[in-house]
Amino acid sequence: MTKFRTAKYLPLVFVAASAFSSACQKQGGAESKTADGQSGATASADTASSKYLSQPLIPGMYTADPSAHVFNGKIYIYPSHDIEAGTPENDNGDHFDMRDYHIFSMDDINGKVTDHGVALDIKDIPWAKRQLWAPDAAFKNGKYYLYFPVKDKQDVFRIGVATSTSPTGPFKAEPKPIEGSFSIDPAVFTDTDGTAYMYFGGIWGGQLQRWATGKYDSTAAPEPASGNALAPKMAKMRADMLGFEGPVKDVQLLDENGKPFPATEHNKRFFEAAWVHKYNGKYYFSYSTGDTHNIAYAIGDSPTGPFTYKGVLLNPVEGWTNHHSVVEFKGKWYLFYHDTQTSGKTHLRNVKVTELTHQPDGTIKTITAVKS
C-alpha cells in the first residue's frame, strides 16, 4: 500500500480553510475554551459563512465522528476527542491517538452547547492500549451505554461498553471487550419494538479485512483487489445491552440490481462509519465510502437488511474523513458531521450540524457542506 492509500491518516485531500471567529458561532457555539487549550486561527466571518454550510459547534476543542441522540428531550453528542498527541503519522493511523471522550448536550439546535467534561478515559479501561476512536451511545433498562472501539494490549481493535445512570456519564467500562467484537465504529440502533442491533466495521486501518476468514490475520491486504467488497457487520444485542445475542453477520449492502458491490467500486462500497435510522417504516443504512469521501446510504425493509443503495447523503467535506449521524429532534431531521475547518489538519476535526431532508419518494436530498 502506498503512502497515498491510507484510510484516516493523510494530510488533506481538500484544502482546509483557516478557521472561524467567535462571531460565526451563533449556531450552537460553545464559547468557553476547553482544557486542551486548542482553538482554530481566526478568519473572516463573512468568508467562513459564505464557504461553509454550517459552523463548528464546539470551538476550542477538536471533536469528530459525532453520534447524536435525543434523550429526555435534549440532544446529546458523543464524539471522538481529537488531540495533537505528537504521535508520528503512518499508514495505520497512529496519529489518531485519542485518549478520552467528552459528551456534549444541546437544548436546541441553535442553542448553547454544554461540555460535560470527561466521560471516559482510556486509563480507566482495563484492557485498552491506545486509540479511542468513534463511539456511540444507547439507553435501555434505565441505564446509558457508551460503546467504543479501542486497541487492546495486542494492538487489535475491539469494541467495549461502559455504563452510567446519566447520559453525560461518567461511564464505567466493563472489564473486558464485548465477546465476538472486532474492528471499529460501533453504531447501535434500537427499533420501535425495543430490539437493539449493533452495526460496525471499518476497512484499512479499521482492521475489518483482517477478520475476513473469521480469524484475525495481521497480514491481510487493506481490502480485496477483486471480487466482492468487504461487508459491514452487525449483531443483535442482548437484553442487557452488554453483549451480542447470536453470531456476528454480514450486512447485505446491494446495488440497484440486487448484487453486492465489487471491491473496485470505491464510490459506493462500504468503508466505515455505519449508521442506521428509521423513517416512514423504512430502515436507512448510511456509511462512509472512505477514500472517495462520500456519505452514501441504502434503504431496507428490515433492520437486518438487505439494504439497497440509493445515493449520496453527504458530499465530501474538507479533510480526509467523513463520518456522521442522523437524528430526529422536534419534528425535524438533522445530520451531524465533521470537517477540518478550524485546523486544516485531517486528524484535528470539528463537529457541525445541518438539517436533513427526506424527499416524498423516500430518498434523501444530497447535502453539500462546503463550496469548492
mmCIF file of C-alpha atoms in Angstrom:
data_model
loop_
_atom_site.group_PDB
_atom_site.id
_atom_site.type_symbol
_atom_site.label_atom_id
_atom_site.label_comp_id
_atom_site.label_asym_id
_atom_site.label_seq_id
_atom_site.Cartn_x
_atom_site.Cartn_y
_atom_site.Cartn_z
ATOM 1 C CA MET A 1 0.000 0.000 0.000
ATOM 2 C CA THR A 2 1.442 3.338 -0.979
ATOM 3 C CA LYS A 3 1.573 6.328 1.306
ATOM 4 C CA PHE A 4 -1.323 7.847 -0.667
ATOM 5 C CA ARG A 5 -3.685 4.965 0.112
ATOM 6 C CA THR A 6 -4.160 5.406 3.818
ATOM 7 C CA ALA A 7 -7.532 5.356 5.490
ATOM 8 C CA LYS A 8 -7.932 8.133 8.046
ATOM 9 C CA TYR A 9 -4.424 9.148 8.022
ATOM 10 C CA LEU A 10 -3.080 11.506 5.408
ATOM 11 C CA PRO A 11 -2.885 15.252 5.003
ATOM 12 C CA LEU A 12 -5.971 16.753 3.441
ATOM 13 C CA VAL A 13 -7.268 15.789 0.069
ATOM 14 C CA PHE A 14 -9.159 19.057 0.133
ATOM 15 C CA VAL A 15 -7.650 22.425 1.090
ATOM 16 C CA ALA A 16 -8.965 23.423 4.513
ATOM 17 C CA ALA A 17 -9.863 26.985 5.350
ATOM 18 C CA SER A 18 -8.001 28.682 8.156
ATOM 19 C CA ALA A 19 -10.894 28.773 10.643
ATOM 20 C CA PHE A 20 -13.757 30.653 12.193
ATOM 21 C CA SER A 21 -14.304 33.573 14.522
ATOM 22 C CA SER A 22 -16.448 33.682 17.620
ATOM 23 C CA ALA A 23 -18.896 35.852 15.704
ATOM 24 C CA CYS A 24 -19.688 32.876 13.483
ATOM 25 C CA GLN A 25 -20.726 30.655 16.386
ATOM 26 C CA LYS A 26 -24.390 31.599 16.602
ATOM 27 C CA GLN A 27 -25.385 28.101 15.509
ATOM 28 C CA GLY A 28 -24.811 26.052 18.648
ATOM 29 C CA GLY A 29 -21.492 27.653 19.592
ATOM 30 C CA ALA A 30 -19.911 26.583 22.898
ATOM 31 C CA GLU A 31 -17.995 29.695 23.810
ATOM 32 C CA SER A 32 -15.617 28.558 26.569
ATOM 33 C CA LYS A 33 -12.100 27.327 25.825
ATOM 34 C CA THR A 34 -11.543 23.745 26.916
ATOM 35 C CA ALA A 35 -8.782 22.044 28.845
ATOM 36 C CA ASP A 36 -6.813 21.106 25.753
ATOM 37 C CA GLY A 37 -6.408 24.810 25.051
ATOM 38 C CA GLN A 38 -6.985 24.158 21.353
ATOM 39 C CA SER A 39 -8.714 26.684 19.141
ATOM 40 C CA GLY A 40 -8.585 27.477 15.468
ATOM 41 C CA ALA A 41 -6.970 30.534 13.930
ATOM 42 C CA THR A 42 -9.286 33.460 13.227
ATOM 43 C CA ALA A 43 -10.727 34.017 9.785
ATOM 44 C CA SER A 44 -13.232 36.428 8.331
ATOM 45 C CA ALA A 45 -16.768 35.683 9.482
ATOM 46 C CA ASP A 46 -18.045 36.598 6.038
ATOM 47 C CA THR A 47 -15.614 34.204 4.363
ATOM 48 C CA ALA A 48 -16.481 31.338 6.700
ATOM 49 C CA SER A 49 -20.200 31.926 6.353
ATOM 50 C CA SER A 50 -20.067 32.007 2.577
ATOM 51 C CA LYS A 51 -17.901 28.901 2.139
ATOM 52 C CA TYR A 52 -19.379 26.556 4.730
ATOM 53 C CA LEU A 53 -22.942 25.371 5.088
ATOM 54 C CA SER A 54 -22.553 25.224 8.893
ATOM 55 C CA GLN A 55 -20.141 26.472 11.512
ATOM 56 C CA PRO A 56 -18.340 24.394 14.169
ATOM 57 C CA LEU A 57 -20.440 23.600 17.221
ATOM 58 C CA ILE A 58 -17.556 23.321 19.666
ATOM 59 C CA PRO A 59 -14.847 25.949 19.262
ATOM 60 C CA GLY A 60 -11.838 25.432 21.486
ATOM 61 C CA MET A 61 -11.863 21.631 21.246
ATOM 62 C CA TYR A 62 -11.286 19.273 18.350
ATOM 63 C CA THR A 63 -14.128 16.785 18.043
ATOM 64 C CA ALA A 64 -15.169 14.353 15.314
ATOM 65 C CA ASP A 65 -17.368 11.369 14.411
ATOM 66 C CA PRO A 66 -20.458 12.797 16.164
ATOM 67 C CA SER A 67 -23.063 10.286 17.313
ATOM 68 C CA ALA A 68 -26.154 12.329 18.172
ATOM 69 C CA HIS A 69 -29.093 11.046 20.242
ATOM 70 C CA VAL A 70 -32.166 12.538 21.849
ATOM 71 C CA PHE A 71 -32.578 11.602 25.499
ATOM 72 C CA ASN A 72 -35.096 13.280 27.818
ATOM 73 C CA GLY A 73 -35.944 15.925 25.226
ATOM 74 C CA LYS A 74 -32.331 17.079 24.722
ATOM 75 C CA ILE A 75 -29.692 16.359 22.104
ATOM 76 C CA TYR A 76 -26.585 14.588 23.355
ATOM 77 C CA ILE A 77 -23.494 14.331 21.165
ATOM 78 C CA TYR A 78 -20.991 11.514 21.653
ATOM 79 C CA PRO A 79 -17.930 12.371 19.513
ATOM 80 C CA SER A 80 -14.309 11.393 19.277
ATOM 81 C CA HIS A 81 -11.959 13.847 21.017
ATOM 82 C CA ASP A 82 -9.147 14.674 18.615
ATOM 83 C CA ILE A 83 -5.844 15.795 20.113
ATOM 84 C CA GLU A 84 -2.385 16.653 18.844
ATOM 85 C CA ALA A 85 -0.708 13.746 20.589
ATOM 86 C CA GLY A 86 2.650 14.141 18.874
ATOM 87 C CA THR A 87 2.375 10.598 17.543
ATOM 88 C CA PRO A 88 4.076 10.290 14.134
ATOM 89 C CA GLU A 89 1.827 9.805 11.123
ATOM 90 C CA ASN A 90 1.793 6.414 9.462
ATOM 91 C CA ASP A 91 -0.410 4.210 7.335
ATOM 92 C CA ASN A 92 -2.057 2.651 10.399
ATOM 93 C CA GLY A 93 -3.378 5.988 11.624
ATOM 94 C CA ASP A 94 -1.366 6.034 14.820
ATOM 95 C CA HIS A 95 -1.571 9.836 14.945
ATOM 96 C CA PHE A 96 -5.318 9.457 15.573
ATOM 97 C CA ASP A 97 -4.254 8.809 19.145
ATOM 98 C CA MET A 98 -7.342 9.881 21.070
ATOM 99 C CA ARG A 99 -7.413 9.193 24.809
ATOM 100 C CA ASP A 100 -10.786 10.175 26.241
ATOM 101 C CA TYR A 101 -14.367 11.139 25.457
ATOM 102 C CA HIS A 102 -16.251 14.337 26.260
ATOM 103 C CA ILE A 103 -20.038 14.418 25.971
ATOM 104 C CA PHE A 104 -21.974 17.498 24.863
ATOM 105 C CA SER A 105 -25.626 18.484 25.118
ATOM 106 C CA MET A 106 -27.940 20.973 23.411
ATOM 107 C CA ASP A 107 -31.430 22.066 24.418
ATOM 108 C CA ASP A 108 -31.989 23.350 20.896
ATOM 109 C CA ILE A 109 -30.247 23.019 17.550
ATOM 110 C CA ASN A 110 -29.447 26.736 17.555
ATOM 111 C CA GLY A 111 -28.695 26.877 21.269
ATOM 112 C CA LYS A 112 -25.675 26.706 23.500
ATOM 113 C CA VAL A 113 -23.558 23.566 23.523
ATOM 114 C CA THR A 114 -22.614 22.350 27.004
ATOM 115 C CA ASP A 115 -19.436 20.363 27.571
ATOM 116 C CA HIS A 116 -19.991 17.864 30.386
ATOM 117 C CA GLY A 117 -16.327 17.037 30.736
ATOM 118 C CA VAL A 118 -14.507 13.735 30.525
ATOM 119 C CA ALA A 119 -16.979 10.842 30.477
ATOM 120 C CA LEU A 120 -14.463 8.027 29.967
ATOM 121 C CA ASP A 121 -10.646 7.979 29.920
ATOM 122 C CA ILE A 122 -8.527 5.284 28.323
ATOM 123 C CA LYS A 123 -6.678 4.748 31.584
ATOM 124 C CA ASP A 124 -9.934 3.548 33.126
ATOM 125 C CA ILE A 125 -10.484 0.808 30.509
ATOM 126 C CA PRO A 126 -8.624 -2.229 31.923
ATOM 127 C CA TRP A 127 -7.992 -3.984 28.613
ATOM 128 C CA ALA A 128 -7.253 -0.942 26.419
ATOM 129 C CA LYS A 129 -3.897 0.062 24.992
ATOM 130 C CA ARG A 130 -4.444 3.024 22.657
ATOM 131 C CA GLN A 131 -6.629 4.925 20.183
ATOM 132 C CA LEU A 132 -10.162 5.616 21.417
ATOM 133 C CA TRP A 133 -11.955 6.040 18.114
ATOM 134 C CA ALA A 134 -15.565 6.847 17.142
ATOM 135 C CA PRO A 135 -18.102 5.907 19.859
ATOM 136 C CA ASP A 136 -21.872 5.579 20.083
ATOM 137 C CA ALA A 137 -24.448 5.508 22.871
ATOM 138 C CA ALA A 138 -27.789 3.935 23.737
ATOM 139 C CA PHE A 139 -30.381 3.931 26.529
ATOM 140 C CA LYS A 140 -32.211 0.901 27.902
ATOM 141 C CA ASN A 141 -33.063 -0.689 31.233
ATOM 142 C CA GLY A 142 -32.760 2.668 32.987
ATOM 143 C CA LYS A 143 -29.074 2.881 32.020
ATOM 144 C CA TYR A 144 -26.977 4.633 29.410
ATOM 145 C CA TYR A 145 -24.462 2.638 27.403
ATOM 146 C CA LEU A 146 -21.349 4.027 25.737
ATOM 147 C CA TYR A 147 -19.869 1.804 23.017
ATOM 148 C CA PHE A 148 -16.310 2.429 21.904
ATOM 149 C CA PRO A 149 -13.558 0.907 19.727
ATOM 150 C CA VAL A 150 -10.042 0.830 21.118
ATOM 151 C CA LYS A 151 -6.962 -1.274 20.523
ATOM 152 C CA ASP A 152 -6.315 -3.961 23.124
ATOM 153 C CA LYS A 153 -2.942 -4.909 24.567
ATOM 154 C CA GLN A 154 -2.190 -6.877 21.368
ATOM 155 C CA ASP A 155 -2.936 -3.805 19.211
ATOM 156 C CA VAL A 156 -6.147 -5.339 17.862
ATOM 157 C CA PHE A 157 -9.281 -3.200 17.661
ATOM 158 C CA ARG A 158 -12.111 -4.484 19.847
ATOM 159 C CA ILE A 159 -15.383 -2.881 20.901
ATOM 160 C CA GLY A 160 -16.056 -2.151 24.539
ATOM 161 C CA VAL A 161 -19.031 -0.925 26.530
ATOM 162 C CA ALA A 162 -19.324 1.326 29.553
ATOM 163 C CA THR A 163 -22.406 2.172 31.616
ATOM 164 C CA SER A 164 -23.788 5.127 33.535
ATOM 165 C CA THR A 165 -27.020 6.305 35.151
ATOM 166 C CA SER A 166 -26.608 9.630 33.345
ATOM 167 C CA PRO A 167 -26.402 10.379 29.604
ATOM 168 C CA THR A 168 -23.357 12.537 30.334
ATOM 169 C CA GLY A 169 -21.518 9.994 32.460
ATOM 170 C CA PRO A 170 -19.112 9.389 33.991
ATOM 171 C CA PHE A 171 -19.147 5.922 32.426
ATOM 172 C CA LYS A 172 -17.641 2.802 33.963
ATOM 173 C CA ALA A 173 -16.116 0.392 31.451
ATOM 174 C CA GLU A 174 -16.756 -3.324 31.576
ATOM 175 C CA PRO A 175 -13.585 -5.293 32.421
ATOM 176 C CA LYS A 176 -13.410 -6.971 29.004
ATOM 177 C CA PRO A 177 -14.403 -6.091 25.426
ATOM 178 C CA ILE A 178 -17.675 -7.391 24.010
ATOM 179 C CA GLU A 179 -17.160 -11.060 23.211
ATOM 180 C CA GLY A 180 -17.015 -11.600 19.453
ATOM 181 C CA SER A 181 -16.457 -7.918 18.679
ATOM 182 C CA PHE A 182 -13.745 -6.531 16.418
ATOM 183 C CA SER A 183 -12.879 -3.589 14.179
ATOM 184 C CA ILE A 184 -14.279 -0.075 14.715
ATOM 185 C CA ASP A 185 -17.205 2.365 14.518
ATOM 186 C CA PRO A 186 -19.963 0.748 16.582
ATOM 187 C CA ALA A 187 -23.437 2.178 15.923
ATOM 188 C CA VAL A 188 -26.377 0.917 17.974
ATOM 189 C CA PHE A 189 -29.917 1.228 16.622
ATOM 190 C CA THR A 190 -32.910 0.410 18.822
ATOM 191 C CA ASP A 191 -36.062 -0.383 16.873
ATOM 192 C CA THR A 192 -39.577 0.588 17.922
ATOM 193 C CA ASP A 193 -40.114 -2.904 19.361
ATOM 194 C CA GLY A 194 -37.188 -2.389 21.739
ATOM 195 C CA THR A 195 -34.794 -4.719 19.916
ATOM 196 C CA ALA A 196 -31.300 -3.273 19.573
ATOM 197 C CA TYR A 197 -28.669 -4.006 16.942
ATOM 198 C CA MET A 198 -25.025 -3.029 16.631
ATOM 199 C CA TYR A 199 -23.528 -2.231 13.227
ATOM 200 C CA PHE A 200 -19.762 -1.934 12.995
ATOM 201 C CA GLY A 201 -16.597 -2.258 10.922
ATOM 202 C CA GLY A 202 -14.022 -0.280 9.030
ATOM 203 C CA ILE A 203 -11.512 -1.452 6.436
ATOM 204 C CA TRP A 204 -7.858 -0.484 6.045
ATOM 205 C CA GLY A 205 -6.750 0.930 9.429
ATOM 206 C CA GLY A 206 -10.029 -0.243 10.966
ATOM 207 C CA GLN A 207 -8.811 -3.850 10.584
ATOM 208 C CA LEU A 208 -12.103 -5.310 9.283
ATOM 209 C CA GLN A 209 -10.230 -7.019 6.444
ATOM 210 C CA ARG A 210 -8.136 -8.911 8.991
ATOM 211 C CA TRP A 211 -11.248 -10.875 10.039
ATOM 212 C CA ALA A 212 -12.378 -11.988 6.566
ATOM 213 C CA THR A 213 -11.794 -15.667 7.371
ATOM 214 C CA GLY A 214 -13.328 -15.460 10.837
ATOM 215 C CA LYS A 215 -9.914 -15.397 12.477
ATOM 216 C CA TYR A 216 -7.537 -12.465 12.906
ATOM 217 C CA ASP A 217 -4.896 -12.213 10.165
ATOM 218 C CA SER A 218 -2.441 -9.342 10.573
ATOM 219 C CA THR A 219 -1.075 -9.942 7.058
ATOM 220 C CA ALA A 220 -4.387 -9.339 5.213
ATOM 221 C CA ALA A 221 -4.433 -6.768 2.418
ATOM 222 C CA PRO A 222 -6.303 -3.500 3.195
ATOM 223 C CA GLU A 223 -9.186 -4.713 1.015
ATOM 224 C CA PRO A 224 -9.725 -7.247 -1.783
ATOM 225 C CA ALA A 225 -8.248 -6.398 -5.182
ATOM 226 C CA SER A 226 -11.059 -8.272 -6.909
ATOM 227 C CA GLY A 227 -14.336 -9.976 -6.111
ATOM 228 C CA ASN A 228 -16.918 -8.511 -3.775
ATOM 229 C CA ALA A 229 -16.251 -5.647 -1.399
ATOM 230 C CA LEU A 230 -15.985 -6.443 2.289
ATOM 231 C CA ALA A 231 -19.331 -6.177 4.070
ATOM 232 C CA PRO A 232 -20.044 -4.199 7.227
ATOM 233 C CA LYS A 233 -21.003 -6.295 10.235
ATOM 234 C CA MET A 234 -23.984 -6.422 12.564
ATOM 235 C CA ALA A 235 -25.178 -8.316 15.611
ATOM 236 C CA LYS A 236 -28.337 -8.337 17.686
ATOM 237 C CA MET A 237 -27.742 -7.004 21.187
ATOM 238 C CA ARG A 238 -28.595 -8.982 24.295
ATOM 239 C CA ALA A 239 -31.357 -7.678 26.534
ATOM 240 C CA ASP A 240 -28.738 -6.339 28.968
ATOM 241 C CA MET A 241 -27.022 -4.410 26.116
ATOM 242 C CA LEU A 242 -23.617 -5.644 27.265
ATOM 243 C CA GLY A 243 -23.039 -8.235 24.557
ATOM 244 C CA PHE A 244 -24.217 -9.904 21.370
ATOM 245 C CA GLU A 245 -27.139 -12.314 21.189
ATOM 246 C CA GLY A 246 -26.138 -14.729 18.482
ATOM 247 C CA PRO A 247 -23.428 -14.547 15.841
ATOM 248 C CA VAL A 248 -21.970 -11.564 14.026
ATOM 249 C CA LYS A 249 -23.387 -11.380 10.490
ATOM 250 C CA ASP A 250 -22.655 -9.527 7.270
ATOM 251 C CA VAL A 251 -24.826 -6.540 6.410
ATOM 252 C CA GLN A 252 -26.112 -7.131 2.886
ATOM 253 C CA LEU A 253 -25.390 -3.901 1.022
ATOM 254 C CA LEU A 254 -26.620 -4.245 -2.553
ATOM 255 C CA ASP A 255 -26.592 -2.243 -5.754
ATOM 256 C CA GLU A 256 -29.699 -1.285 -7.718
ATOM 257 C CA ASN A 257 -29.653 -4.733 -9.385
ATOM 258 C CA GLY A 258 -29.567 -6.618 -6.099
ATOM 259 C CA LYS A 259 -25.880 -7.503 -6.345
ATOM 260 C CA PRO A 260 -23.101 -6.890 -3.800
ATOM 261 C CA PHE A 261 -20.684 -4.128 -4.743
ATOM 262 C CA PRO A 262 -17.375 -5.220 -6.261
ATOM 263 C CA ALA A 263 -14.290 -4.284 -4.282
ATOM 264 C CA THR A 264 -13.273 -1.940 -7.108
ATOM 265 C CA GLU A 265 -16.417 0.230 -6.764
ATOM 266 C CA HIS A 266 -14.889 2.722 -4.336
ATOM 267 C CA ASN A 267 -17.599 5.335 -4.928
ATOM 268 C CA LYS A 268 -20.261 3.094 -3.391
ATOM 269 C CA ARG A 269 -18.747 0.254 -1.390
ATOM 270 C CA PHE A 270 -18.633 0.317 2.409
ATOM 271 C CA PHE A 271 -15.513 1.679 4.072
ATOM 272 C CA GLU A 272 -16.520 2.673 7.651
ATOM 273 C CA ALA A 273 -18.912 4.810 9.750
ATOM 274 C CA ALA A 274 -22.139 2.791 9.695
ATOM 275 C CA TRP A 275 -25.325 4.465 10.956
ATOM 276 C CA VAL A 276 -28.966 3.342 10.896
ATOM 277 C CA HIS A 277 -32.123 5.428 11.269
ATOM 278 C CA LYS A 278 -35.778 4.670 10.617
ATOM 279 C CA TYR A 279 -38.126 6.868 8.607
ATOM 280 C CA ASN A 280 -41.683 6.096 7.480
ATOM 281 C CA GLY A 281 -41.246 2.402 8.250
ATOM 282 C CA LYS A 282 -38.043 2.073 6.208
ATOM 283 C CA TYR A 283 -34.528 1.487 7.530
ATOM 284 C CA TYR A 284 -31.729 3.707 6.263
ATOM 285 C CA PHE A 285 -28.187 2.348 6.412
ATOM 286 C CA SER A 286 -25.684 5.151 5.812
ATOM 287 C CA TYR A 287 -21.904 4.904 5.718
ATOM 288 C CA SER A 288 -18.638 6.413 4.523
ATOM 289 C CA THR A 289 -17.026 5.337 1.256
ATOM 290 C CA GLY A 290 -13.620 6.237 2.708
ATOM 291 C CA ASP A 291 -11.100 7.066 0.010
ATOM 292 C CA THR A 292 -13.834 8.613 -2.178
ATOM 293 C CA HIS A 293 -15.122 10.599 0.825
ATOM 294 C CA ASN A 294 -18.897 10.263 0.355
ATOM 295 C CA ILE A 295 -21.522 9.513 2.956
ATOM 296 C CA ALA A 296 -23.735 7.129 0.994
ATOM 297 C CA TYR A 297 -26.994 5.493 2.014
ATOM 298 C CA ALA A 298 -29.100 2.429 1.282
ATOM 299 C CA ILE A 299 -32.684 1.569 2.241
ATOM 300 C CA GLY A 300 -34.188 -1.687 3.519
ATOM 301 C CA ASP A 301 -37.423 -3.106 4.923
ATOM 302 C CA SER A 302 -35.763 -4.625 7.991
ATOM 303 C CA PRO A 303 -33.040 -3.556 10.434
ATOM 304 C CA THR A 304 -31.167 -6.700 9.430
ATOM 305 C CA GLY A 305 -31.232 -5.812 5.733
ATOM 306 C CA PRO A 306 -30.722 -6.283 2.910
ATOM 307 C CA PHE A 307 -30.185 -2.600 2.099
ATOM 308 C CA THR A 308 -30.342 -1.277 -1.451
ATOM 309 C CA TYR A 309 -28.076 1.615 -2.425
ATOM 310 C CA LYS A 310 -29.923 4.864 -3.169
ATOM 311 C CA GLY A 311 -27.306 7.586 -3.425
ATOM 312 C CA VAL A 312 -25.095 10.094 -1.637
ATOM 313 C CA LEU A 313 -26.337 11.683 1.572
ATOM 314 C CA LEU A 314 -23.332 13.977 2.123
ATOM 315 C CA ASN A 315 -20.752 15.024 -0.462
ATOM 316 C CA PRO A 316 -17.058 15.129 0.544
ATOM 317 C CA VAL A 317 -16.127 17.596 3.271
ATOM 318 C CA GLU A 318 -12.794 19.259 3.947
ATOM 319 C CA GLY A 319 -10.406 16.713 5.358
ATOM 320 C CA TRP A 320 -9.875 13.040 4.574
ATOM 321 C CA THR A 321 -12.529 11.502 6.802
ATOM 322 C CA ASN A 322 -16.297 11.784 6.527
ATOM 323 C CA HIS A 323 -18.326 10.455 9.469
ATOM 324 C CA HIS A 324 -21.859 11.310 10.547
ATOM 325 C CA SER A 325 -25.078 10.570 12.405
ATOM 326 C CA VAL A 326 -28.745 11.248 11.639
ATOM 327 C CA VAL A 327 -31.295 12.145 14.322
ATOM 328 C CA GLU A 328 -34.854 13.451 14.592
ATOM 329 C CA PHE A 329 -35.477 16.330 17.002
ATOM 330 C CA LYS A 330 -38.687 18.297 17.492
ATOM 331 C CA GLY A 331 -40.180 17.063 14.230
ATOM 332 C CA LYS A 332 -37.153 17.776 12.040
ATOM 333 C CA TRP A 333 -34.240 15.636 10.918
ATOM 334 C CA TYR A 334 -30.604 16.639 11.305
ATOM 335 C CA LEU A 335 -27.245 15.492 10.022
ATOM 336 C CA PHE A 336 -24.290 15.750 12.388
ATOM 337 C CA TYR A 337 -20.908 15.563 10.658
ATOM 338 C CA HIS A 338 -17.379 16.946 10.872
ATOM 339 C CA ASP A 339 -14.713 18.658 8.785
ATOM 340 C CA THR A 340 -11.334 20.323 9.342
ATOM 341 C CA GLN A 341 -12.301 23.987 9.030
ATOM 342 C CA THR A 342 -10.658 25.031 12.294
ATOM 343 C CA SER A 343 -7.295 23.284 11.921
ATOM 344 C CA GLY A 344 -6.550 22.363 8.310
ATOM 345 C CA LYS A 345 -5.277 19.009 9.650
ATOM 346 C CA THR A 346 -7.038 15.779 8.866
ATOM 347 C CA HIS A 347 -6.697 14.438 12.434
ATOM 348 C CA LEU A 348 -7.941 17.619 14.149
ATOM 349 C CA ARG A 349 -11.604 17.975 13.255
ATOM 350 C CA ASN A 350 -14.682 19.944 14.289
ATOM 351 C CA VAL A 351 -18.294 18.803 14.627
ATOM 352 C CA LYS A 352 -21.128 20.505 12.703
ATOM 353 C CA VAL A 353 -24.862 20.079 12.152
ATOM 354 C CA THR A 354 -27.314 20.870 9.377
ATOM 355 C CA GLU A 355 -30.904 19.985 8.557
ATOM 356 C CA LEU A 356 -31.547 16.826 6.544
ATOM 357 C CA THR A 357 -34.470 16.379 4.136
ATOM 358 C CA HIS A 358 -36.286 13.149 3.293
ATOM 359 C CA GLN A 359 -37.965 13.656 -0.078
ATOM 360 C CA PRO A 360 -41.519 12.459 -0.928
ATOM 361 C CA ASP A 361 -40.203 9.308 -2.623
ATOM 362 C CA GLY A 362 -38.221 8.354 0.479
ATOM 363 C CA THR A 363 -34.810 9.326 -0.856
ATOM 364 C CA ILE A 364 -32.626 11.857 0.938
ATOM 365 C CA LYS A 365 -31.657 15.192 -0.573
ATOM 366 C CA THR A 366 -27.893 15.256 -1.058
ATOM 367 C CA ILE A 367 -26.106 17.763 1.179
ATOM 368 C CA THR A 368 -23.099 19.781 0.032
ATOM 369 C CA ALA A 369 -21.386 21.177 3.119
ATOM 370 C CA VAL A 370 -18.576 23.213 1.553
ATOM 371 C CA LYS A 371 -18.270 25.184 -1.647
ATOM 372 C CA SER A 372 -15.456 24.162 -3.957
#
